[in-house]
Amino acid sequence: MVRPFIDETKIANLSDYRKLIDEEDCEILDEFSERAQTYIKSFSWCDAVVEVKIGLFFPGILGVFLVEIETKFPDVDERIWTIIGDVPPAYIADDNLDCPNAAQALDGYVGAMFTWVEAVEEGRSIEDVIPVNVPPTIEWAKELRSRLEFIDEQILTDYKEFLS
């Protein structure tokens, strides 16, 4: 398997990043990091988490982590973007998207989640869209749409240069 390109200059080790933020945000970062690891470990293709790095972090909102794993499956990338926070957790695998940085991974996440929201709103099947850990109801679709619009309008707009 050819390893997808990831711009290593746009991510940081957790220990280095912790030095840049205050104690309260460190606690949130640690919580998000633990949730990212637990989420990825829940999949049968993940034998172990080797390392977690941070790509984007918005305390109380979300974190985009690059999780390096050990796996026995040759078709599974050993580095997986993972989005955790006040949104449904998800991973963005590079076999589906070209995501050399966290902003592109977050943009891919938003697009995939909008597909789920639209399917639910239109009463279509969600079988072939990104799995979401909430019931496929109009209420949840509305709640998720609001969060996705916030991410798109308030976060991703600041990363336009990284999205092309």
PDB file of N, CA, C and O in Angstrom, residues 10-86:
ATOM      1  N   LYS A  10       2.088  20.490   9.591  1.00  0.00           N
ATOM      2  CA  LYS A  10       0.801  21.038  10.006  1.00  0.00           C
ATOM      3  C   LYS A  10       0.164  20.262  11.161  1.00  0.00           C
ATOM      4  O   LYS A  10      -1.005  20.445  11.462  1.00  0.00           O
ATOM      5  N   ILE A  11       0.950  19.380  11.786  1.00  0.00           N
ATOM      6  CA  ILE A  11       0.464  18.637  12.944  1.00  0.00           C
ATOM      7  C   ILE A  11       1.506  18.737  14.055  1.00  0.00           C
ATOM      8  O   ILE A  11       2.653  19.104  13.805  1.00  0.00           O
ATOM      9  N   ALA A  12       1.088  18.421  15.281  1.00  0.00           N
ATOM     10  CA  ALA A  12       2.020  18.527  16.412  1.00  0.00           C
ATOM     11  C   ALA A  12       1.861  17.329  17.335  1.00  0.00           C
ATOM     12  O   ALA A  12       0.775  16.755  17.460  1.00  0.00           O
ATOM     13  N   ASN A  13       2.955  16.977  18.001  1.00  0.00           N
ATOM     14  CA  ASN A  13       2.883  15.994  19.080  1.00  0.00           C
ATOM     15  C   ASN A  13       2.047  16.592  20.205  1.00  0.00           C
ATOM     16  O   ASN A  13       2.115  17.802  20.460  1.00  0.00           O
ATOM     17  N   LEU A  14       1.297  15.765  20.882  1.00  0.00           N
ATOM     18  CA  LEU A  14       0.443  16.264  21.968  1.00  0.00           C
ATOM     19  C   LEU A  14       1.269  16.949  23.054  1.00  0.00           C
ATOM     20  O   LEU A  14       0.872  17.996  23.566  1.00  0.00           O
ATOM     21  N   SER A  15       2.407  16.371  23.398  1.00  0.00           N
ATOM     22  CA  SER A  15       3.225  16.958  24.470  1.00  0.00           C
ATOM     23  C   SER A  15       3.733  18.347  24.085  1.00  0.00           C
ATOM     24  O   SER A  15       3.760  19.253  24.917  1.00  0.00           O
ATOM     25  N   ASP A  16       4.102  18.545  22.827  1.00  0.00           N
ATOM     26  CA  ASP A  16       4.543  19.865  22.375  1.00  0.00           C
ATOM     27  C   ASP A  16       3.387  20.854  22.353  1.00  0.00           C
ATOM     28  O   ASP A  16       3.527  22.009  22.755  1.00  0.00           O
ATOM     29  N   TYR A  17       2.245  20.402  21.886  1.00  0.00           N
ATOM     30  CA  TYR A  17       1.081  21.282  21.785  1.00  0.00           C
ATOM     31  C   TYR A  17       0.578  21.706  23.164  1.00  0.00           C
ATOM     32  O   TYR A  17       0.138  22.841  23.354  1.00  0.00           O
ATOM     33  N   ARG A  18       0.646  20.794  24.133  1.00  0.00           N
ATOM     34  CA  ARG A  18       0.191  21.099  25.489  1.00  0.00           C
ATOM     35  C   ARG A  18       0.942  22.300  26.068  1.00  0.00           C
ATOM     36  O   ARG A  18       0.397  23.048  26.873  1.00  0.00           O
ATOM     37  N   LYS A  19       2.190  22.511  25.655  1.00  0.00           N
ATOM     38  CA  LYS A  19       2.992  23.636  26.151  1.00  0.00           C
ATOM     39  C   LYS A  19       2.474  24.983  25.641  1.00  0.00           C
ATOM     40  O   LYS A  19       2.821  26.022  26.198  1.00  0.00           O
ATOM     41  N   LEU A  20       1.644  24.948  24.610  1.00  0.00           N
ATOM     42  CA  LEU A  20       1.158  26.175  23.978  1.00  0.00           C
ATOM     43  C   LEU A  20      -0.205  26.629  24.482  1.00  0.00           C
ATOM     44  O   LEU A  20      -0.649  27.720  24.135  1.00  0.00           O
ATOM     45  N   ILE A  21      -0.861  25.788  25.283  1.00  0.00           N
ATOM     46  CA  ILE A  21      -2.224  26.100  25.717  1.00  0.00           C
ATOM     47  C   ILE A  21      -2.315  26.091  27.238  1.00  0.00           C
ATOM     48  O   ILE A  21      -1.444  25.557  27.915  1.00  0.00           O
ATOM     49  N   ASP A  22      -3.393  26.684  27.750  1.00  0.00           N
ATOM     50  CA  ASP A  22      -3.529  26.761  29.206  1.00  0.00           C
ATOM     51  C   ASP A  22      -3.996  25.430  29.795  1.00  0.00           C
ATOM     52  O   ASP A  22      -4.353  24.504  29.071  1.00  0.00           O
ATOM     53  N   GLU A  23      -3.976  25.352  31.114  1.00  0.00           N
ATOM     54  CA  GLU A  23      -4.253  24.102  31.824  1.00  0.00           C
ATOM     55  C   GLU A  23      -5.652  23.566  31.536  1.00  0.00           C
ATOM     56  O   GLU A  23      -5.840  22.365  31.339  1.00  0.00           O
ATOM     57  N   GLU A  24      -6.635  24.444  31.508  1.00  0.00           N
ATOM     58  CA  GLU A  24      -8.008  24.016  31.238  1.00  0.00           C
ATOM     59  C   GLU A  24      -8.124  23.408  29.837  1.00  0.00           C
ATOM     60  O   GLU A  24      -8.748  22.368  29.644  1.00  0.00           O
ATOM     61  N   ASP A  25      -7.498  24.051  28.858  1.00  0.00           N
ATOM     62  CA  ASP A  25      -7.527  23.519  27.492  1.00  0.00           C
ATOM     63  C   ASP A  25      -6.732  22.220  27.387  1.00  0.00           C
ATOM     64  O   ASP A  25      -7.087  21.346  26.587  1.00  0.00           O
ATOM     65  N   CYS A  26      -5.688  22.075  28.200  1.00  0.00           N
ATOM     66  CA  CYS A  26      -4.933  20.807  28.226  1.00  0.00           C
ATOM     67  C   CYS A  26      -5.834  19.667  28.666  1.00  0.00           C
ATOM     68  O   CYS A  26      -5.758  18.561  28.103  1.00  0.00           O
ATOM     69  N   GLU A  27      -6.687  19.923  29.639  1.00  0.00           N
ATOM     70  CA  GLU A  27      -7.607  18.885  30.109  1.00  0.00           C
ATOM     71  C   GLU A  27      -8.568  18.475  28.994  1.00  0.00           C
ATOM     72  O   GLU A  27      -8.845  17.286  28.805  1.00  0.00           O
ATOM     73  N   ILE A  28      -9.068  19.452  28.242  1.00  0.00           N
ATOM     74  CA  ILE A  28      -9.976  19.147  27.132  1.00  0.00           C
ATOM     75  C   ILE A  28      -9.228  18.403  26.036  1.00  0.00           C
ATOM     76  O   ILE A  28      -9.742  17.428  25.476  1.00  0.00           O
ATOM     77  N   LEU A  29      -8.012  18.846  25.739  1.00  0.00           N
ATOM     78  CA  LEU A  29      -7.189  18.169  24.730  1.00  0.00           C
ATOM     79  C   LEU A  29      -6.965  16.713  25.126  1.00  0.00           C
ATOM     80  O   LEU A  29      -7.108  15.807  24.287  1.00  0.00           O
ATOM     81  N   ASP A  30      -6.634  16.482  26.385  1.00  0.00           N
ATOM     82  CA  ASP A  30      -6.410  15.111  26.867  1.00  0.00           C
ATOM     83  C   ASP A  30      -7.680  14.271  26.746  1.00  0.00           C
ATOM     84  O   ASP A  30      -7.631  13.115  26.332  1.00  0.00           O
ATOM     85  N   GLU A  31      -8.820  14.870  27.105  1.00  0.00           N
ATOM     86  CA  GLU A  31     -10.096  14.156  26.993  1.00  0.00           C
ATOM     87  C   GLU A  31     -10.388  13.803  25.530  1.00  0.00           C
ATOM     88  O   GLU A  31     -10.736  12.667  25.209  1.00  0.00           O
ATOM     89  N   PHE A  32     -10.232  14.771  24.639  1.00  0.00           N
ATOM     90  CA  PHE A  32     -10.489  14.528  23.217  1.00  0.00           C
ATOM     91  C   PHE A  32      -9.528  13.465  22.674  1.00  0.00           C
ATOM     92  O   PHE A  32      -9.924  12.599  21.899  1.00  0.00           O
ATOM     93  N   SER A  33      -8.263  13.542  23.081  1.00  0.00           N
ATOM     94  CA  SER A  33      -7.273  12.575  22.631  1.00  0.00           C
ATOM     95  C   SER A  33      -7.643  11.164  23.082  1.00  0.00           C
ATOM     96  O   SER A  33      -7.556  10.199  22.306  1.00  0.00           O
ATOM     97  N   GLU A  34      -8.054  11.034  24.329  1.00  0.00           N
ATOM     98  CA  GLU A  34      -8.479   9.728  24.847  1.00  0.00           C
ATOM     99  C   GLU A  34      -9.699   9.212  24.085  1.00  0.00           C
ATOM    100  O   GLU A  34      -9.778   8.022  23.755  1.00  0.00           O
ATOM    101  N   ARG A  35     -10.635  10.106  23.811  1.00  0.00           N
ATOM    102  CA  ARG A  35     -11.829   9.704  23.059  1.00  0.00           C
ATOM    103  C   ARG A  35     -11.458   9.259  21.646  1.00  0.00           C
ATOM    104  O   ARG A  35     -12.031   8.301  21.126  1.00  0.00           O
ATOM    105  N   ALA A  36     -10.507   9.955  21.025  1.00  0.00           N
ATOM    106  CA  ALA A  36     -10.058   9.574  19.676  1.00  0.00           C
ATOM    107  C   ALA A  36      -9.448   8.175  19.704  1.00  0.00           C
ATOM    108  O   ALA A  36      -9.743   7.339  18.835  1.00  0.00           O
ATOM    109  N   GLN A  37      -8.617   7.916  20.703  1.00  0.00           N
ATOM    110  CA  GLN A  37      -7.985   6.598  20.815  1.00  0.00           C
ATOM    111  C   GLN A  37      -9.025   5.501  21.062  1.00  0.00           C
ATOM    112  O   GLN A  37      -8.987   4.444  20.430  1.00  0.00           O
ATOM    113  N   THR A  38      -9.934   5.750  21.970  1.00  0.00           N
ATOM    114  CA  THR A  38     -10.975   4.771  22.286  1.00  0.00           C
ATOM    115  C   THR A  38     -11.834   4.492  21.061  1.00  0.00           C
ATOM    116  O   THR A  38     -12.173   3.334  20.775  1.00  0.00           O
ATOM    117  N   TYR A  39     -12.165   5.536  20.333  1.00  0.00           N
ATOM    118  CA  TYR A  39     -12.984   5.392  19.128  1.00  0.00           C
ATOM    119  C   TYR A  39     -12.264   4.513  18.105  1.00  0.00           C
ATOM    120  O   TYR A  39     -12.834   3.546  17.591  1.00  0.00           O
ATOM    121  N   ILE A  40     -11.015   4.815  17.801  1.00  0.00           N
ATOM    122  CA  ILE A  40     -10.277   4.054  16.791  1.00  0.00           C
ATOM    123  C   ILE A  40     -10.029   2.620  17.266  1.00  0.00           C
ATOM    124  O   ILE A  40     -10.124   1.673  16.485  1.00  0.00           O
ATOM    125  N   LYS A  41      -9.747   2.437  18.553  1.00  0.00           N
ATOM    126  CA  LYS A  41      -9.529   1.087  19.084  1.00  0.00           C
ATOM    127  C   LYS A  41     -10.788   0.226  18.998  1.00  0.00           C
ATOM    128  O   LYS A  41     -10.705  -1.002  19.072  1.00  0.00           O
ATOM    129  N   SER A  42     -11.958   0.851  18.852  1.00  0.00           N
ATOM    130  CA  SER A  42     -13.207   0.092  18.809  1.00  0.00           C
ATOM    131  C   SER A  42     -13.390  -0.672  17.496  1.00  0.00           C
ATOM    132  O   SER A  42     -14.269  -1.526  17.398  1.00  0.00           O
ATOM    133  N   PHE A  43     -12.553  -0.401  16.514  1.00  0.00           N
ATOM    134  CA  PHE A  43     -12.670  -1.078  15.225  1.00  0.00           C
ATOM    135  C   PHE A  43     -11.782  -2.316  15.191  1.00  0.00           C
ATOM    136  O   PHE A  43     -10.655  -2.296  15.680  1.00  0.00           O
ATOM    137  N   SER A  44     -12.292  -3.374  14.580  1.00  0.00           N
ATOM    138  CA  SER A  44     -11.568  -4.646  14.545  1.00  0.00           C
ATOM    139  C   SER A  44     -10.253  -4.557  13.775  1.00  0.00           C
ATOM    140  O   SER A  44      -9.347  -5.340  14.024  1.00  0.00           O
ATOM    141  N   TRP A  45     -10.112  -3.596  12.880  1.00  0.00           N
ATOM    142  CA  TRP A  45      -8.891  -3.460  12.098  1.00  0.00           C
ATOM    143  C   TRP A  45      -7.780  -2.743  12.857  1.00  0.00           C
ATOM    144  O   TRP A  45      -6.664  -2.655  12.375  1.00  0.00           O
ATOM    145  N   CYS A  46      -8.074  -2.233  14.041  1.00  0.00           N
ATOM    146  CA  CYS A  46      -7.054  -1.551  14.860  1.00  0.00           C
ATOM    147  C   CYS A  46      -6.554  -2.504  15.932  1.00  0.00           C
ATOM    148  O   CYS A  46      -7.289  -2.861  16.846  1.00  0.00           O
ATOM    149  N   ASP A  47      -5.291  -2.903  15.820  1.00  0.00           N
ATOM    150  CA  ASP A  47      -4.695  -3.757  16.835  1.00  0.00           C
ATOM    151  C   ASP A  47      -4.196  -2.940  18.027  1.00  0.00           C
ATOM    152  O   ASP A  47      -4.265  -3.387  19.161  1.00  0.00           O
ATOM    153  N   ALA A  48      -3.667  -1.747  17.749  1.00  0.00           N
ATOM    154  CA  ALA A  48      -3.156  -0.882  18.812  1.00  0.00           C
ATOM    155  C   ALA A  48      -2.983   0.533  18.265  1.00  0.00           C
ATOM    156  O   ALA A  48      -2.763   0.720  17.074  1.00  0.00           O
ATOM    157  N   VAL A  49      -3.073   1.496  19.167  1.00  0.00           N
ATOM    158  CA  VAL A  49      -2.765   2.875  18.821  1.00  0.00           C
ATOM    159  C   VAL A  49      -1.303   3.106  19.163  1.00  0.00           C
ATOM    160  O   VAL A  49      -0.868   2.840  20.283  1.00  0.00           O
ATOM    161  N   VAL A  50      -0.531   3.581  18.194  1.00  0.00           N
ATOM    162  CA  VAL A  50       0.897   3.814  18.369  1.00  0.00           C
ATOM    163  C   VAL A  50       1.149   5.243  18.836  1.00  0.00           C
ATOM    164  O   VAL A  50       1.925   5.481  19.758  1.00  0.00           O
ATOM    165  N   GLU A  51       0.488   6.196  18.189  1.00  0.00           N
ATOM    166  CA  GLU A  51       0.728   7.608  18.499  1.00  0.00           C
ATOM    167  C   GLU A  51      -0.474   8.433  18.075  1.00  0.00           C
ATOM    168  O   GLU A  51      -1.168   8.084  17.122  1.00  0.00           O
ATOM    169  N   VAL A  52      -0.692   9.530  18.774  1.00  0.00           N
ATOM    170  CA  VAL A  52      -1.749  10.472  18.430  1.00  0.00           C
ATOM    171  C   VAL A  52      -1.120  11.854  18.323  1.00  0.00           C
ATOM    172  O   VAL A  52      -0.399  12.284  19.222  1.00  0.00           O
ATOM    173  N   LYS A  53      -1.405  12.522  17.219  1.00  0.00           N
ATOM    174  CA  LYS A  53      -0.931  13.892  17.013  1.00  0.00           C
ATOM    175  C   LYS A  53      -2.136  14.785  16.787  1.00  0.00           C
ATOM    176  O   LYS A  53      -3.192  14.328  16.355  1.00  0.00           O
ATOM    177  N   ILE A  54      -1.958  16.073  17.045  1.00  0.00           N
ATOM    178  CA  ILE A  54      -3.054  17.023  16.894  1.00  0.00           C
ATOM    179  C   ILE A  54      -2.867  17.842  15.622  1.00  0.00           C
ATOM    180  O   ILE A  54      -1.770  18.318  15.345  1.00  0.00           O
ATOM    181  N   GLY A  55      -3.952  17.965  14.869  1.00  0.00           N
ATOM    182  CA  GLY A  55      -3.931  18.768  13.653  1.00  0.00           C
ATOM    183  C   GLY A  55      -4.665  20.088  13.845  1.00  0.00           C
ATOM    184  O   GLY A  55      -4.176  21.146  13.479  1.00  0.00           O
ATOM    185  N   LEU A  56      -5.849  20.012  14.443  1.00  0.00           N
ATOM    186  CA  LEU A  56      -6.646  21.198  14.765  1.00  0.00           C
ATOM    187  C   LEU A  56      -7.293  20.973  16.129  1.00  0.00           C
ATOM    188  O   LEU A  56      -7.700  19.851  16.440  1.00  0.00           O
ATOM    189  N   PHE A  57      -7.412  22.041  16.893  1.00  0.00           N
ATOM    190  CA  PHE A  57      -8.019  21.920  18.219  1.00  0.00           C
ATOM    191  C   PHE A  57      -8.793  23.185  18.549  1.00  0.00           C
ATOM    192  O   PHE A  57      -8.244  24.286  18.500  1.00  0.00           O
ATOM    193  N   PHE A  58     -10.068  22.993  18.838  1.00  0.00           N
ATOM    194  CA  PHE A  58     -10.946  24.071  19.260  1.00  0.00           C
ATOM    195  C   PHE A  58     -11.602  23.599  20.549  1.00  0.00           C
ATOM    196  O   PHE A  58     -12.555  22.808  20.514  1.00  0.00           O
ATOM    197  N   PRO A  59     -11.064  24.027  21.703  1.00  0.00           N
ATOM    198  CA  PRO A  59     -11.517  23.510  22.994  1.00  0.00           C
ATOM    199  C   PRO A  59     -13.041  23.556  23.150  1.00  0.00           C
ATOM    200  O   PRO A  59     -13.673  24.576  22.884  1.00  0.00           O
ATOM    201  N   GLY A  60     -13.603  22.424  23.552  1.00  0.00           N
ATOM    202  CA  GLY A  60     -15.031  22.330  23.770  1.00  0.00           C
ATOM    203  C   GLY A  60     -15.833  22.134  22.500  1.00  0.00           C
ATOM    204  O   GLY A  60     -17.028  21.862  22.560  1.00  0.00           O
ATOM    205  N   ILE A  61     -15.176  22.280  21.338  1.00  0.00           N
ATOM    206  CA  ILE A  61     -15.883  22.141  20.064  1.00  0.00           C
ATOM    207  C   ILE A  61     -15.446  20.865  19.356  1.00  0.00           C
ATOM    208  O   ILE A  61     -16.258  19.970  19.132  1.00  0.00           O
ATOM    209  N   LEU A  62     -14.148  20.796  18.994  1.00  0.00           N
ATOM    210  CA  LEU A  62     -13.670  19.609  18.304  1.00  0.00           C
ATOM    211  C   LEU A  62     -12.156  19.579  18.240  1.00  0.00           C
ATOM    212  O   LEU A  62     -11.480  20.591  18.440  1.00  0.00           O
ATOM    213  N   GLY A  63     -11.658  18.399  17.948  1.00  0.00           N
ATOM    214  CA  GLY A  63     -10.241  18.192  17.683  1.00  0.00           C
ATOM    215  C   GLY A  63     -10.107  17.271  16.482  1.00  0.00           C
ATOM    216  O   GLY A  63     -10.915  16.358  16.297  1.00  0.00           O
ATOM    217  N   VAL A  64      -9.120  17.559  15.659  1.00  0.00           N
ATOM    218  CA  VAL A  64      -8.809  16.703  14.517  1.00  0.00           C
ATOM    219  C   VAL A  64      -7.445  16.090  14.807  1.00  0.00           C
ATOM    220  O   VAL A  64      -6.441  16.809  14.892  1.00  0.00           O
ATOM    221  N   PHE A  65      -7.432  14.789  14.994  1.00  0.00           N
ATOM    222  CA  PHE A  65      -6.237  14.065  15.390  1.00  0.00           C
ATOM    223  C   PHE A  65      -5.763  13.155  14.262  1.00  0.00           C
ATOM    224  O   PHE A  65      -6.581  12.590  13.536  1.00  0.00           O
ATOM    225  N   LEU A  66      -4.464  13.009  14.160  1.00  0.00           N
ATOM    226  CA  LEU A  66      -3.894  12.007  13.283  1.00  0.00           C
ATOM    227  C   LEU A  66      -3.482  10.842  14.185  1.00  0.00           C
ATOM    228  O   LEU A  66      -2.592  10.978  15.024  1.00  0.00           O
ATOM    229  N   VAL A  67      -4.173   9.732  14.038  1.00  0.00           N
ATOM    230  CA  VAL A  67      -3.949   8.570  14.888  1.00  0.00           C
ATOM    231  C   VAL A  67      -3.173   7.533  14.083  1.00  0.00           C
ATOM    232  O   VAL A  67      -3.607   7.106  13.012  1.00  0.00           O
ATOM    233  N   GLU A  68      -2.015   7.162  14.609  1.00  0.00           N
ATOM    234  CA  GLU A  68      -1.218   6.116  13.975  1.00  0.00           C
ATOM    235  C   GLU A  68      -1.512   4.811  14.691  1.00  0.00           C
ATOM    236  O   GLU A  68      -1.487   4.747  15.922  1.00  0.00           O
ATOM    237  N   ILE A  69      -1.789   3.784  13.907  1.00  0.00           N
ATOM    238  CA  ILE A  69      -2.188   2.501  14.482  1.00  0.00           C
ATOM    239  C   ILE A  69      -1.299   1.365  13.984  1.00  0.00           C
ATOM    240  O   ILE A  69      -0.567   1.520  13.009  1.00  0.00           O
ATOM    241  N   GLU A  70      -1.408   0.244  14.674  1.00  0.00           N
ATOM    242  CA  GLU A  70      -0.885  -1.028  14.179  1.00  0.00           C
ATOM    243  C   GLU A  70      -2.091  -1.813  13.694  1.00  0.00           C
ATOM    244  O   GLU A  70      -3.143  -1.817  14.340  1.00  0.00           O
ATOM    245  N   THR A  71      -1.925  -2.458  12.544  1.00  0.00           N
ATOM    246  CA  THR A  71      -3.001  -3.260  11.985  1.00  0.00           C
ATOM    247  C   THR A  71      -2.425  -4.436  11.214  1.00  0.00           C
ATOM    248  O   THR A  71      -1.332  -4.340  10.658  1.00  0.00           O
ATOM    249  N   LYS A  72      -3.170  -5.526  11.195  1.00  0.00           N
ATOM    250  CA  LYS A  72      -2.772  -6.704  10.416  1.00  0.00           C
ATOM    251  C   LYS A  72      -3.330  -6.635   8.993  1.00  0.00           C
ATOM    252  O   LYS A  72      -2.980  -7.448   8.158  1.00  0.00           O
ATOM    253  N   PHE A  73      -4.209  -5.690   8.751  1.00  0.00           N
ATOM    254  CA  PHE A  73      -4.884  -5.589   7.467  1.00  0.00           C
ATOM    255  C   PHE A  73      -4.075  -4.716   6.507  1.00  0.00           C
ATOM    256  O   PHE A  73      -3.906  -3.521   6.737  1.00  0.00           O
ATOM    257  N   PRO A  74      -3.582  -5.294   5.420  1.00  0.00           N
ATOM    258  CA  PRO A  74      -2.725  -4.538   4.509  1.00  0.00           C
ATOM    259  C   PRO A  74      -3.436  -3.391   3.787  1.00  0.00           C
ATOM    260  O   PRO A  74      -2.789  -2.446   3.358  1.00  0.00           O
ATOM    261  N   ASP A  75      -4.760  -3.451   3.690  1.00  0.00           N
ATOM    262  CA  ASP A  75      -5.483  -2.390   2.990  1.00  0.00           C
ATOM    263  C   ASP A  75      -5.940  -1.269   3.922  1.00  0.00           C
ATOM    264  O   ASP A  75      -6.614  -0.337   3.493  1.00  0.00           O
ATOM    265  N   VAL A  76      -5.574  -1.335   5.191  1.00  0.00           N
ATOM    266  CA  VAL A  76      -5.926  -0.286   6.153  1.00  0.00           C
ATOM    267  C   VAL A  76      -4.728   0.631   6.343  1.00  0.00           C
ATOM    268  O   VAL A  76      -3.626   0.169   6.647  1.00  0.00           O
ATOM    269  N   ASP A  77      -4.949   1.921   6.143  1.00  0.00           N
ATOM    270  CA  ASP A  77      -3.878   2.896   6.343  1.00  0.00           C
ATOM    271  C   ASP A  77      -3.504   2.918   7.824  1.00  0.00           C
ATOM    272  O   ASP A  77      -4.369   2.817   8.694  1.00  0.00           O
ATOM    273  N   GLU A  78      -2.239   3.066   8.098  1.00  0.00           N
ATOM    274  CA  GLU A  78      -1.770   3.103   9.485  1.00  0.00           C
ATOM    275  C   GLU A  78      -1.898   4.486  10.103  1.00  0.00           C
ATOM    276  O   GLU A  78      -1.635   4.656  11.300  1.00  0.00           O
ATOM    277  N   ARG A  79      -2.289   5.482   9.331  1.00  0.00           N
ATOM    278  CA  ARG A  79      -2.515   6.832   9.847  1.00  0.00           C
ATOM    279  C   ARG A  79      -3.922   7.267   9.456  1.00  0.00           C
ATOM    280  O   ARG A  79      -4.256   7.292   8.276  1.00  0.00           O
ATOM    281  N   ILE A  80      -4.708   7.601  10.448  1.00  0.00           N
ATOM    282  CA  ILE A  80      -6.127   7.874  10.224  1.00  0.00           C
ATOM    283  C   ILE A  80      -6.511   9.186  10.899  1.00  0.00           C
ATOM    284  O   ILE A  80      -6.281   9.378  12.100  1.00  0.00           O
ATOM    285  N   TRP A  81      -7.086  10.089  10.115  1.00  0.00           N
ATOM    286  CA  TRP A  81      -7.618  11.328  10.694  1.00  0.00           C
ATOM    287  C   TRP A  81      -8.861  10.986  11.492  1.00  0.00           C
ATOM    288  O   TRP A  81      -9.740  10.253  11.018  1.00  0.00           O
ATOM    289  N   THR A  82      -8.950  11.519  12.688  1.00  0.00           N
ATOM    290  CA  THR A  82     -10.069  11.231  13.578  1.00  0.00           C
ATOM    291  C   THR A  82     -10.613  12.536  14.127  1.00  0.00           C
ATOM    292  O   THR A  82      -9.855  13.351  14.658  1.00  0.00           O
ATOM    293  N   ILE A  83     -11.928  12.726  14.003  1.00  0.00           N
ATOM    294  CA  ILE A  83     -12.579  13.945  14.469  1.00  0.00           C
ATOM    295  C   ILE A  83     -13.390  13.590  15.703  1.00  0.00           C
ATOM    296  O   ILE A  83     -14.207  12.664  15.691  1.00  0.00           O
ATOM    297  N   ILE A  84     -13.147  14.345  16.775  1.00  0.00           N
ATOM    298  CA  ILE A  84     -13.787  14.105  18.074  1.00  0.00           C
ATOM    299  C   ILE A  84     -14.208  15.461  18.636  1.00  0.00           C
ATOM    300  O   ILE A  84     -13.551  16.470  18.402  1.00  0.00           O
ATOM    301  N   GLY A  85     -15.264  15.474  19.408  1.00  0.00           N
ATOM    302  CA  GLY A  85     -15.662  16.705  20.085  1.00  0.00           C
ATOM    303  C   GLY A  85     -17.150  16.741  20.328  1.00  0.00           C
ATOM    304  O   GLY A  85     -17.769  15.718  20.615  1.00  0.00           O
ATOM    305  N   ASP A  86     -17.723  17.926  20.168  1.00  0.00           N
ATOM    306  CA  ASP A  86     -19.151  18.124  20.355  1.00  0.00           C
ATOM    307  C   ASP A  86     -19.883  17.831  19.043  1.00  0.00           C
ATOM    308  O   ASP A  86     -20.805  18.545  18.649  1.00  0.00           O
TER     309      ASP A  86
END
